Tab-separated table of N, CA and C in Angstrom:
chain	number	residue	atom	x	y	z
A	22	MET	N	-20.199	192.689	16.619
A	22	MET	CA	-19.904	192.840	15.190
A	22	MET	C	-18.435	192.511	14.883
A	23	ILE	N	-17.536	192.982	15.723
A	23	ILE	CA	-16.113	192.737	15.503
A	23	ILE	C	-15.801	191.260	15.676
A	24	LYS	N	-16.427	190.611	16.694
A	24	LYS	CA	-16.184	189.177	16.894
A	24	LYS	C	-16.630	188.366	15.690
A	25	LYS	N	-17.797	188.721	15.148
A	25	LYS	CA	-18.336	187.989	13.995
A	25	LYS	C	-17.409	188.135	12.781
A	26	ASN	N	-16.924	189.324	12.529
A	26	ASN	CA	-16.041	189.561	11.385
A	26	ASN	C	-14.636	189.026	11.617
A	27	SER	N	-14.206	188.962	12.869
A	27	SER	CA	-12.849	188.495	13.138
A	27	SER	C	-12.689	187.020	12.803
A	28	LYS	N	-13.744	186.222	12.986
A	28	LYS	CA	-13.601	184.806	12.613
A	28	LYS	C	-13.497	184.647	11.095
A	29	TYR	N	-14.161	185.521	10.326
A	29	TYR	CA	-14.031	185.459	8.874
A	29	TYR	C	-12.667	185.974	8.423
A	30	LEU	N	-12.160	186.975	9.136
A	30	LEU	CA	-10.815	187.453	8.842
A	30	LEU	C	-9.796	186.354	9.134
A	31	PHE	N	-9.954	185.675	10.261
A	31	PHE	CA	-9.070	184.558	10.598
A	31	PHE	C	-9.174	183.457	9.550
A	32	LEU	N	-10.395	183.134	9.130
A	32	LEU	CA	-10.612	182.116	8.103
A	32	LEU	C	-9.951	182.536	6.788
A	33	PHE	N	-10.077	183.821	6.437
A	33	PHE	CA	-9.448	184.336	5.214
A	33	PHE	C	-7.932	184.166	5.277
A	34	ILE	N	-7.337	184.561	6.402
A	34	ILE	CA	-5.883	184.462	6.557
A	34	ILE	C	-5.440	183.003	6.514
A	35	LEU	N	-6.204	182.123	7.160
A	35	LEU	CA	-5.869	180.702	7.171
A	35	LEU	C	-5.915	180.106	5.768
A	36	VAL	N	-7.007	180.323	5.048
A	36	VAL	CA	-7.150	179.761	3.695
A	36	VAL	C	-6.111	180.365	2.752
A	37	PHE	N	-5.911	181.680	2.836
A	37	PHE	CA	-4.914	182.335	1.988
A	37	PHE	C	-3.523	181.776	2.268
A	38	GLY	N	-3.199	181.603	3.542
A	38	GLY	CA	-1.891	181.066	3.917
A	38	GLY	C	-1.673	179.661	3.396
A	39	ILE	N	-2.698	178.824	3.485
A	39	ILE	CA	-2.578	177.445	2.990
A	39	ILE	C	-2.378	177.437	1.484
A	40	LEU	N	-3.198	178.187	0.753
A	40	LEU	CA	-3.064	178.228	-0.707
A	40	LEU	C	-1.727	178.837	-1.128
A	41	TYR	N	-1.303	179.896	-0.453
A	41	TYR	CA	-0.032	180.537	-0.778
A	41	TYR	C	1.127	179.570	-0.567
A	42	THR	N	1.098	178.873	0.557
A	42	THR	CA	2.157	177.912	0.858
A	42	THR	C	2.212	176.816	-0.187
A	43	TYR	N	1.077	176.305	-0.574
A	43	TYR	CA	1.038	175.198	-1.535
A	43	TYR	C	1.497	175.644	-2.917
A	44	ILE	N	1.040	176.794	-3.368
A	44	ILE	CA	1.293	177.198	-4.754
A	44	ILE	C	2.614	177.952	-4.917
A	45	ILE	N	2.865	178.944	-4.096
A	45	ILE	CA	4.048	179.789	-4.284
A	45	ILE	C	5.279	179.181	-3.630
A	46	ILE	N	5.195	178.915	-2.342
A	46	ILE	CA	6.371	178.419	-1.639
A	46	ILE	C	6.709	176.998	-2.080
A	47	GLY	N	5.680	176.161	-2.290
A	47	GLY	CA	5.912	174.800	-2.760
A	47	GLY	C	6.385	174.758	-4.195
A	48	GLU	N	6.271	175.888	-4.900
A	48	GLU	CA	6.711	176.038	-6.288
A	48	GLU	C	6.185	174.923	-7.184
A	49	GLU	N	4.889	174.720	-7.117
A	49	GLU	CA	4.269	173.711	-7.959
A	49	GLU	C	4.090	174.218	-9.391
A	50	TYR	N	4.127	175.516	-9.576
A	50	TYR	CA	3.951	176.023	-10.929
A	50	TYR	C	5.308	176.167	-11.604
A	51	ILE	N	5.283	176.111	-12.915
A	51	ILE	CA	6.514	176.144	-13.711
A	51	ILE	C	6.867	177.596	-14.004
A	52	ARG	N	8.101	177.978	-13.686
A	52	ARG	CA	8.555	179.329	-14.003
A	52	ARG	C	9.579	179.304	-15.123
A	53	ASN	N	10.583	178.471	-14.994
A	53	ASN	CA	11.656	178.440	-15.996
A	53	ASN	C	11.635	177.108	-16.738
A	54	THR	N	12.087	177.137	-17.989
A	54	THR	CA	11.930	175.970	-18.843
A	54	THR	C	13.223	175.297	-19.284
A	55	TYR	N	14.364	175.949	-19.125
A	55	TYR	CA	15.606	175.299	-19.559
A	55	TYR	C	16.802	175.870	-18.806
A	56	MET	N	17.918	175.126	-18.878
A	56	MET	CA	19.175	175.580	-18.298
A	56	MET	C	20.307	174.948	-19.090
A	57	TYR	N	21.175	175.775	-19.627
A	57	TYR	CA	22.361	175.259	-20.300
A	57	TYR	C	23.385	174.887	-19.237
A	58	ILE	N	23.788	173.624	-19.220
A	58	ILE	CA	24.776	173.175	-18.247
A	58	ILE	C	26.168	173.434	-18.805
A	59	ASN	N	26.399	172.968	-20.001
A	59	ASN	CA	27.628	173.253	-20.733
A	59	ASN	C	27.354	173.003	-22.212
A	60	LYS	N	28.391	172.874	-22.982
A	60	LYS	CA	28.264	172.727	-24.436
A	60	LYS	C	27.437	171.501	-24.854
A	61	TYR	N	27.482	170.434	-24.056
A	61	TYR	CA	26.832	169.187	-24.449
A	61	TYR	C	25.529	168.875	-23.719
A	62	TYR	N	25.216	169.565	-22.645
A	62	TYR	CA	24.078	169.165	-21.817
A	62	TYR	C	23.142	170.330	-21.524
A	63	ILE	N	21.844	170.032	-21.599
A	63	ILE	CA	20.799	171.014	-21.311
A	63	ILE	C	19.745	170.343	-20.434
A	64	LEU	N	19.301	171.039	-19.402
A	64	LEU	CA	18.115	170.610	-18.655
A	64	LEU	C	16.931	171.307	-19.305
A	65	SER	N	15.862	170.584	-19.500
A	65	SER	CA	14.727	171.178	-20.202
A	65	SER	C	13.412	170.653	-19.654
A	66	ASN	N	12.419	171.519	-19.700
A	66	ASN	CA	11.060	171.137	-19.364
A	66	ASN	C	10.206	171.543	-20.546
A	67	PHE	N	9.818	170.572	-21.343
A	67	PHE	CA	8.960	170.924	-22.460
A	67	PHE	C	7.586	170.315	-22.321
A	68	GLY	N	7.292	169.713	-21.178
A	68	GLY	CA	5.984	169.261	-20.760
A	68	GLY	C	5.141	168.546	-21.798
A	69	TRP	N	4.961	167.283	-21.612
A	69	TRP	CA	4.065	166.504	-22.459
A	69	TRP	C	2.844	166.146	-21.643
A	70	GLY	N	1.703	166.690	-21.999
A	70	GLY	CA	0.448	166.345	-21.325
A	70	GLY	C	0.489	166.624	-19.843
A	71	ASN	N	0.129	165.634	-19.044
A	71	ASN	CA	0.064	165.805	-17.596
A	71	ASN	C	1.432	165.814	-16.948
A	72	ASN	N	2.474	165.522	-17.691
A	72	ASN	CA	3.818	165.446	-17.131
A	72	ASN	C	4.613	166.717	-17.386
A	73	SER	N	3.925	167.869	-17.371
A	73	SER	CA	4.593	169.117	-17.704
A	73	SER	C	5.644	169.494	-16.684
A	74	SER	N	5.639	168.889	-15.505
A	74	SER	CA	6.660	169.232	-14.522
A	74	SER	C	7.862	168.294	-14.613
A	75	SER	N	7.913	167.436	-15.597
A	75	SER	CA	9.057	166.540	-15.766
A	75	SER	C	10.232	167.301	-16.360
A	76	ILE	N	11.403	167.048	-15.816
A	76	ILE	CA	12.622	167.703	-16.302
A	76	ILE	C	13.445	166.655	-17.038
A	77	PHE	N	13.880	166.999	-18.237
A	77	PHE	CA	14.640	166.088	-19.076
A	77	PHE	C	16.056	166.610	-19.254
A	78	LEU	N	17.000	165.703	-19.274
A	78	LEU	CA	18.384	166.037	-19.561
A	78	LEU	C	18.627	165.711	-21.019
A	79	LYS	N	18.984	166.723	-21.789
A	79	LYS	CA	19.251	166.525	-23.212
A	79	LYS	C	20.757	166.531	-23.443
A	80	ILE	N	21.191	165.619	-24.280
A	80	ILE	CA	22.598	165.565	-24.674
A	80	ILE	C	22.666	166.046	-26.115
A	81	VAL	N	23.388	167.126	-26.339
A	81	VAL	CA	23.469	167.713	-27.681
A	81	VAL	C	24.917	167.719	-28.149
A	82	ASN	N	25.094	167.807	-29.425
A	82	ASN	CA	26.413	167.871	-30.074
A	82	ASN	C	27.219	166.590	-29.938
A	83	LYS	N	26.779	165.634	-29.157
A	83	LYS	CA	27.450	164.345	-29.045
A	83	LYS	C	26.591	163.288	-29.716
A	84	GLU	N	25.329	163.305	-29.387
A	84	GLU	CA	24.368	162.343	-29.929
A	84	GLU	C	23.129	163.147	-30.320
A	85	ASN	N	22.153	162.463	-30.824
A	85	ASN	CA	20.883	163.132	-31.068
A	85	ASN	C	20.285	163.547	-29.735
A	86	TYR	N	19.339	164.458	-29.807
A	86	TYR	CA	18.654	164.857	-28.578
A	86	TYR	C	18.142	163.620	-27.866
A	87	ASN	N	18.388	163.555	-26.605
A	87	ASN	CA	18.058	162.387	-25.811
A	87	ASN	C	16.981	162.787	-24.811
A	88	ASN	N	15.726	162.757	-25.224
A	88	ASN	CA	14.639	163.272	-24.415
A	88	ASN	C	14.150	162.314	-23.346
A	89	CYS	N	14.746	161.173	-23.220
A	89	CYS	CA	14.238	160.178	-22.284
A	89	CYS	C	14.977	160.125	-20.964
A	90	ILE	N	15.923	160.984	-20.745
A	90	ILE	CA	16.596	161.007	-19.458
A	90	ILE	C	15.796	161.935	-18.550
A	91	VAL	N	14.939	161.355	-17.750
A	91	VAL	CA	14.113	162.128	-16.827
A	91	VAL	C	14.890	162.283	-15.527
A	92	VAL	N	14.948	163.496	-15.021
A	92	VAL	CA	15.712	163.780	-13.813
A	92	VAL	C	14.750	163.961	-12.638
A	93	LYS	N	15.003	163.229	-11.548
A	93	LYS	CA	14.154	163.327	-10.350
A	93	LYS	C	14.581	164.466	-9.441
A	94	LYS	N	15.874	164.471	-9.088
A	94	LYS	CA	16.372	165.492	-8.167
A	94	LYS	C	17.764	165.915	-8.605
A	95	ILE	N	18.107	167.169	-8.271
A	95	ILE	CA	19.355	167.759	-8.749
A	95	ILE	C	19.993	168.576	-7.627
A	96	SER	N	21.318	168.682	-7.702
A	96	SER	CA	22.050	169.518	-6.772
A	96	SER	C	23.153	170.256	-7.511
A	97	ASP	N	23.435	171.454	-7.059
A	97	ASP	CA	24.567	172.213	-7.570
A	97	ASP	C	25.675	172.087	-6.540
A	98	TYR	N	26.761	171.440	-6.914
A	98	TYR	CA	27.850	171.177	-5.974
A	98	TYR	C	28.966	172.188	-6.188
A	99	GLU	N	29.114	173.103	-5.254
A	99	GLU	CA	30.183	174.112	-5.245
A	99	GLU	C	30.279	174.893	-6.555
A	100	ASP	N	29.169	175.118	-7.214
A	100	ASP	CA	29.124	175.851	-8.490
A	100	ASP	C	30.041	175.272	-9.554
A	101	LYS	N	30.404	174.010	-9.397
A	101	LYS	CA	31.290	173.371	-10.372
A	101	LYS	C	30.635	172.158	-11.022
A	102	TYR	N	29.814	171.423	-10.259
A	102	TYR	CA	29.194	170.201	-10.766
A	102	TYR	C	27.683	170.242	-10.593
A	103	LEU	N	27.021	169.653	-11.544
A	103	LEU	CA	25.595	169.376	-11.429
A	103	LEU	C	25.478	167.890	-11.112
A	104	ILE	N	24.851	167.573	-9.987
A	104	ILE	CA	24.687	166.186	-9.562
A	104	ILE	C	23.193	165.898	-9.549
A	105	GLY	N	22.806	164.718	-10.015
A	105	GLY	CA	21.388	164.408	-10.029
A	105	GLY	C	21.102	162.929	-10.029
A	106	GLU	N	19.818	162.625	-9.905
A	106	GLU	CA	19.348	161.245	-9.962
A	106	GLU	C	18.406	161.103	-11.146
A	107	VAL	N	18.657	160.089	-11.944
A	107	VAL	CA	17.841	159.804	-13.118
A	107	VAL	C	16.673	158.927	-12.705
A	108	GLY	N	15.528	159.165	-13.309
A	108	GLY	CA	14.367	158.338	-13.010
A	108	GLY	C	13.531	158.100	-14.247
A	109	THR	N	13.709	156.972	-14.903
A	109	THR	CA	12.952	156.686	-16.130
A	109	THR	C	11.823	155.697	-15.896
A	110	ASP	N	11.708	155.183	-14.689
A	110	ASP	CA	10.770	154.082	-14.453
A	110	ASP	C	9.336	154.395	-14.823
A	111	LYS	N	8.823	155.590	-14.543
A	111	LYS	CA	7.424	155.858	-14.850
A	111	LYS	C	7.224	156.588	-16.178
A	112	TYR	N	8.246	156.633	-17.000
A	112	TYR	CA	8.153	157.304	-18.287
A	112	TYR	C	8.377	156.346	-19.447
A	113	ALA	N	7.946	155.128	-19.285
A	113	ALA	CA	8.130	154.113	-20.323
A	113	ALA	C	7.349	154.465	-21.586
A	114	TYR	N	6.328	155.306	-21.475
A	114	TYR	CA	5.516	155.658	-22.634
A	114	TYR	C	6.306	156.448	-23.676
A	115	LEU	N	7.483	156.916	-23.331
A	115	LEU	CA	8.268	157.712	-24.271
A	115	LEU	C	8.909	156.865	-25.368
A	116	ASP	N	8.713	155.550	-25.304
A	116	ASP	CA	9.232	154.638	-26.309
A	116	ASP	C	10.751	154.763	-26.443
A	117	CYS	N	11.418	154.649	-25.325
A	117	CYS	CA	12.877	154.779	-25.296
A	117	CYS	C	13.508	153.401	-25.191
A	118	LYS	N	14.579	153.205	-25.899
A	118	LYS	CA	15.346	151.972	-25.753
A	118	LYS	C	16.774	152.329	-25.370
A	119	LYS	N	17.438	153.046	-26.256
A	119	LYS	CA	18.823	153.416	-26.019
A	119	LYS	C	18.973	154.257	-24.749
A	120	GLU	N	18.033	155.168	-24.534
A	120	GLU	CA	18.138	156.105	-23.433
A	120	GLU	C	17.982	155.440	-22.073
A	121	LEU	N	17.368	154.281	-22.022
A	121	LEU	CA	17.139	153.622	-20.747
A	121	LEU	C	18.426	153.115	-20.112
A	122	LYS	N	19.534	153.250	-20.812
A	122	LYS	CA	20.816	152.843	-20.227
A	122	LYS	C	21.214	153.781	-19.090
A	123	TYR	N	20.578	154.953	-18.994
A	123	TYR	CA	20.891	155.903	-17.937
A	123	TYR	C	20.023	155.610	-16.719
A	124	LYS	N	20.670	155.196	-15.635
A	124	LYS	CA	19.954	154.912	-14.395
A	124	LYS	C	20.808	155.405	-13.235
A	125	GLY	N	20.225	155.490	-12.078
A	125	GLY	CA	20.971	155.876	-10.886
A	125	GLY	C	21.306	157.350	-10.861
A	126	TYR	N	22.546	157.642	-10.502
A	126	TYR	CA	22.994	159.019	-10.330
A	126	TYR	C	23.947	159.430	-11.444
A	127	PHE	N	24.132	160.741	-11.585
A	127	PHE	CA	25.060	161.273	-12.573
A	127	PHE	C	25.684	162.555	-12.041
A	128	TYR	N	26.785	162.958	-12.653
A	128	TYR	CA	27.328	164.294	-12.415
A	128	TYR	C	27.863	164.837	-13.726
A	129	ILE	N	27.809	166.158	-13.842
A	129	ILE	CA	28.293	166.853	-15.032
A	129	ILE	C	29.071	168.077	-14.559
A	130	ASN	N	30.259	168.262	-15.102
A	130	ASN	CA	31.069	169.436	-14.782
A	130	ASN	C	30.584	170.591	-15.653
A	131	TYR	N	30.330	171.738	-15.027
A	131	TYR	CA	29.869	172.904	-15.786
A	131	TYR	C	30.930	173.398	-16.767
A	132	ASP	N	32.191	173.369	-16.340
A	132	ASP	CA	33.261	173.970	-17.131
A	132	ASP	C	33.926	173.011	-18.113
A	133	ASN	N	33.984	171.744	-17.774
A	133	ASN	CA	34.636	170.763	-18.629
A	133	ASN	C	33.566	169.860	-19.236
A	134	GLU	N	33.205	170.122	-20.469
A	134	GLU	CA	32.102	169.378	-21.100
A	134	GLU	C	32.382	167.894	-21.278
A	135	ASN	N	33.626	167.499	-21.172
A	135	ASN	CA	33.961	166.080	-21.303
A	135	ASN	C	33.943	165.333	-19.970
A	136	GLU	N	33.738	166.043	-18.874
A	136	GLU	CA	33.688	165.390	-17.574
A	136	GLU	C	32.231	165.231	-17.136
A	137	ALA	N	31.706	164.080	-17.466
A	137	ALA	CA	30.340	163.734	-17.079
A	137	ALA	C	30.268	162.221	-16.933
A	138	LYS	N	29.630	161.762	-15.878
A	138	LYS	CA	29.483	160.322	-15.674
A	138	LYS	C	28.047	160.006	-15.308
A	139	PHE	N	27.586	158.895	-15.853
A	139	PHE	CA	26.219	158.429	-15.604
A	139	PHE	C	26.265	157.031	-14.999
A	140	ASN	N	25.103	156.526	-14.615
A	140	ASN	CA	24.941	155.167	-14.077
A	140	ASN	C	25.756	154.951	-12.802
A	141	LEU	N	25.836	155.963	-11.972
A	141	LEU	CA	26.578	155.854	-10.723
A	141	LEU	C	25.632	155.481	-9.583
A	142	THR	N	26.187	154.899	-8.549
A	142	THR	CA	25.398	154.599	-7.355
A	142	THR	C	25.495	155.793	-6.406
A	143	GLU	N	24.640	155.799	-5.411
A	143	GLU	CA	24.668	156.865	-4.412
A	143	GLU	C	26.006	156.862	-3.669
A	144	GLU	N	26.540	155.696	-3.441
A	144	GLU	CA	27.829	155.559	-2.753
A	144	GLU	C	28.965	156.161	-3.585
A	145	GLU	N	28.950	155.934	-4.883
A	145	GLU	CA	29.982	156.504	-5.756
A	145	GLU	C	29.914	158.030	-5.759
A	146	ILE	N	28.713	158.562	-5.723
A	146	ILE	CA	28.546	160.021	-5.666
A	146	ILE	C	29.107	160.555	-4.349
A	147	LYS	N	28.797	159.879	-3.250
A	147	LYS	CA	29.308	160.318	-1.943
A	147	LYS	C	30.831	160.254	-1.873
A	148	ASN	N	31.427	159.264	-2.527
A	148	ASN	CA	32.892	159.164	-2.559
A	148	ASN	C	33.518	160.281	-3.389
A	149	LYS	N	32.918	160.599	-4.506
A	149	LYS	CA	33.455	161.648	-5.395
A	149	LYS	C	33.262	163.038	-4.789
A	150	PHE	N	32.099	163.249	-4.131
A	150	PHE	CA	31.749	164.546	-3.555
A	150	PHE	C	31.530	164.372	-2.047
A	151	PRO	N	32.592	164.534	-1.259
A	151	PRO	CA	32.523	164.198	0.162
A	151	PRO	C	31.635	165.118	1.001
A	152	GLY	N	31.392	166.315	0.576
A	152	GLY	CA	30.552	167.229	1.350
A	152	GLY	C	29.092	166.830	1.303
A	153	LYS	N	28.283	167.506	2.118
A	153	LYS	CA	26.841	167.235	2.133
A	153	LYS	C	26.229	167.750	0.839
A	154	ILE	N	25.483	166.910	0.186
A	154	ILE	CA	24.820	167.260	-1.071
A	154	ILE	C	23.358	167.514	-0.766
A	155	LYS	N	22.910	168.726	-1.070
A	155	LYS	CA	21.513	169.074	-0.832
A	155	LYS	C	20.771	169.034	-2.171
A	156	TYR	N	19.920	168.019	-2.325
A	156	TYR	CA	19.164	167.858	-3.565
A	156	TYR	C	17.875	168.667	-3.508
A	157	LEU	N	17.468	169.138	-4.669
A	157	LEU	CA	16.169	169.776	-4.845
A	157	LEU	C	15.385	168.972	-5.862
A	158	LYS	N	14.067	169.042	-5.788
A	158	LYS	CA	13.270	168.445	-6.856
A	158	LYS	C	13.677	169.125	-8.146
A	159	ALA	N	13.635	168.376	-9.229
A	159	ALA	CA	14.153	168.887	-10.504
A	159	ALA	C	13.466	170.180	-10.938
A	160	GLN	N	12.134	170.252	-10.818
A	160	GLN	CA	11.434	171.469	-11.242
A	160	GLN	C	11.793	172.656	-10.361
A	161	LYS	N	11.940	172.428	-9.072
A	161	LYS	CA	12.318	173.522	-8.176
A	161	LYS	C	13.718	174.037	-8.528
A	162	PHE	N	14.636	173.116	-8.827
A	162	PHE	CA	15.993	173.501	-9.231
A	162	PHE	C	15.948	174.349	-10.501
A	163	LEU	N	15.168	173.899	-11.476
A	163	LEU	CA	15.065	174.632	-12.736
A	163	LEU	C	14.419	176.000	-12.512
A	164	ASN	N	13.437	176.077	-11.625
A	164	ASN	CA	12.824	177.366	-11.308
A	164	ASN	C	13.834	178.334	-10.709
A	165	LEU	N	14.750	177.818	-9.878
A	165	LEU	CA	15.735	178.682	-9.224
A	165	LEU	C	16.876	179.094	-10.143
A	166	TYR	N	17.400	178.155	-10.933
A	166	TYR	CA	18.623	178.403	-11.693
A	166	TYR	C	18.423	178.496	-13.203
A	167	GLY	N	17.250	178.164	-13.695
A	167	GLY	CA	17.029	178.104	-15.134
A	167	GLY	C	16.694	179.434	-15.774
A	168	GLU	N	16.389	179.355	-17.046
A	168	GLU	CA	16.022	180.511	-17.859
A	168	GLU	C	14.736	180.187	-18.603
A	169	GLY	N	14.276	181.121	-19.420
A	169	GLY	CA	13.106	180.878	-20.255
A	169	GLY	C	11.809	180.988	-19.492
A	170	ASP	N	11.665	182.054	-18.752
A	170	ASP	CA	10.504	182.240	-17.889
A	170	ASP	C	9.217	182.278	-18.701
A	171	ILE	N	8.395	181.238	-18.545
A	171	ILE	CA	7.086	181.228	-19.209
A	171	ILE	C	5.956	181.246	-18.197
A	172	GLY	N	6.295	181.085	-16.942
A	172	GLY	CA	5.272	181.015	-15.911
A	172	GLY	C	4.683	182.372	-15.613
A	173	GLN	N	3.632	182.351	-14.812
A	173	GLN	CA	3.000	183.591	-14.412
A	173	GLN	C	3.914	184.315	-13.436
A	174	PRO	N	3.867	185.628	-13.467
A	174	PRO	CA	4.597	186.353	-12.432
A	174	PRO	C	3.989	186.021	-11.066
A	175	LYS	N	4.801	186.113	-10.047
A	175	LYS	CA	4.349	185.779	-8.701
A	175	LYS	C	3.143	186.636	-8.299
A	176	GLU	N	3.099	187.871	-8.758
A	176	GLU	CA	1.991	188.760	-8.409
A	176	GLU	C	0.666	188.233	-8.937
A	177	VAL	N	0.678	187.716	-10.162
A	177	VAL	CA	-0.542	187.168	-10.753
A	177	VAL	C	-1.002	185.951	-9.960
A	178	ALA	N	-0.074	185.122	-9.550
A	178	ALA	CA	-0.422	183.953	-8.753
A	178	ALA	C	-1.008	184.378	-7.413
A	179	ILE	N	-0.477	185.431	-6.803
A	179	ILE	CA	-1.003	185.915	-5.524
A	179	ILE	C	-2.414	186.454	-5.686
A	180	VAL	N	-2.679	187.183	-6.760
A	180	VAL	CA	-4.040	187.675	-7.012
A	180	VAL	C	-4.988	186.489	-7.211
A	181	GLY	N	-4.544	185.470	-7.940
A	181	GLY	CA	-5.372	184.278	-8.125
A	181	GLY	C	-5.662	183.590	-6.796
A	182	ILE	N	-4.650	183.505	-5.951
A	182	ILE	CA	-4.845	182.899	-4.628
A	182	ILE	C	-5.837	183.734	-3.821
A	183	PHE	N	-5.715	185.053	-3.903
A	183	PHE	CA	-6.637	185.942	-3.203
A	183	PHE	C	-8.076	185.690	-3.643
A	184	LEU	N	-8.290	185.601	-4.952
A	184	LEU	CA	-9.647	185.364	-5.471
A	184	LEU	C	-10.177	183.982	-5.053
A	185	TRP	N	-9.320	182.961	-5.119
A	185	TRP	CA	-9.741	181.626	-4.680
A	185	TRP	C	-10.085	181.620	-3.194
A	186	THR	N	-9.344	182.376	-2.408
A	186	THR	CA	-9.619	182.461	-0.973
A	186	THR	C	-10.997	183.064	-0.733
A	187	ILE	N	-11.315	184.134	-1.445
A	187	ILE	CA	-12.637	184.763	-1.305
A	187	ILE	C	-13.731	183.788	-1.716
A	188	ILE	N	-13.531	183.076	-2.815
A	188	ILE	CA	-14.531	182.095	-3.265
A	188	ILE	C	-14.734	181.009	-2.215
A	189	ILE	N	-13.663	180.505	-1.658
A	189	ILE	CA	-13.774	179.447	-0.644
A	189	ILE	C	-14.510	179.958	0.590
A	190	ILE	N	-14.226	181.177	1.024
A	190	ILE	CA	-14.915	181.725	2.193
A	190	ILE	C	-16.398	181.920	1.907
A	191	PHE	N	-16.746	182.420	0.719
A	191	PHE	CA	-18.165	182.553	0.374
A	191	PHE	C	-18.855	181.193	0.337
A	192	LEU	N	-18.183	180.181	-0.166
A	192	LEU	CA	-18.762	178.840	-0.160
A	192	LEU	C	-18.993	178.341	1.268
A	193	ILE	N	-18.039	178.612	2.144
A	193	ILE	CA	-18.207	178.213	3.543
A	193	ILE	C	-19.392	178.942	4.170
A	194	ILE	N	-19.535	180.235	3.884
A	194	ILE	CA	-20.659	181.012	4.416
A	194	ILE	C	-21.983	180.478	3.878
A	195	ILE	N	-22.030	180.180	2.593
A	195	ILE	CA	-23.261	179.654	1.982
A	195	ILE	C	-23.618	178.292	2.567
A	196	ILE	N	-22.638	177.414	2.687
A	196	ILE	CA	-22.895	176.086	3.256
A	196	ILE	C	-23.344	176.208	4.704
A	197	LYS	N	-22.727	177.117	5.444
A	197	LYS	CA	-23.107	177.331	6.837
A	197	LYS	C	-24.555	177.838	6.931
A	198	SER	N	-24.958	178.752	6.030
A	198	SER	CA	-26.348	179.250	6.053
A	198	SER	C	-27.332	178.163	5.662
A	199	ILE	N	-26.958	177.302	4.716
A	199	ILE	CA	-27.844	176.228	4.296
A	199	ILE	C	-28.008	175.236	5.448
A	200	LEU	N	-26.941	174.916	6.125
A	200	LEU	CA	-27.005	173.974	7.238
A	200	LEU	C	-27.788	174.529	8.409
A	201	LYS	N	-27.887	175.839	8.545
A	201	LYS	CA	-28.656	176.463	9.594
A	201	LYS	C	-30.143	176.141	9.446
A	202	TYR	N	-30.594	176.066	8.190
A	202	TYR	CA	-32.008	175.842	7.904
A	202	TYR	C	-32.375	174.377	7.815
A	203	ILE	N	-31.432	173.513	7.863
A	203	ILE	CA	-31.742	172.074	7.777
A	203	ILE	C	-32.008	171.522	9.148
């Protein structure tokens, strides 16, 4: 009896671990929606359709809101600069013309709103910031440092993972019983 139940317990732990790793640790779900960088710049996730995990850099008080600067990856450099890579290539549907001038890498000083540069190469970034730069995916960065928590609490996600794990195990048991009779 214990041997029979132990394989289901092992299966439960395995499936739960895989789902937990993918959803919680991989941070595929959205927790935070914005981050004020300084007076002129905001990181924002306002999700359009299937692209809800896209992070946009908005420029305010200088120009109109610039929703077409899509950010791929971001780094916080010594709590003084935000460094990132712009990626507009797969967001052409946003009907942007002026905004497409932003390509490559950028940096923004948190404290000095006038110190920001765009259209930089990776080499220029390495020259300006000689230390190792550890980039995060834009959504993961926003989840860690942003505000505006709209996502589910981690506990709710864990309960959902628990329920999905039970459903998957029951499906495996049902399929196994059906295959026994075939």
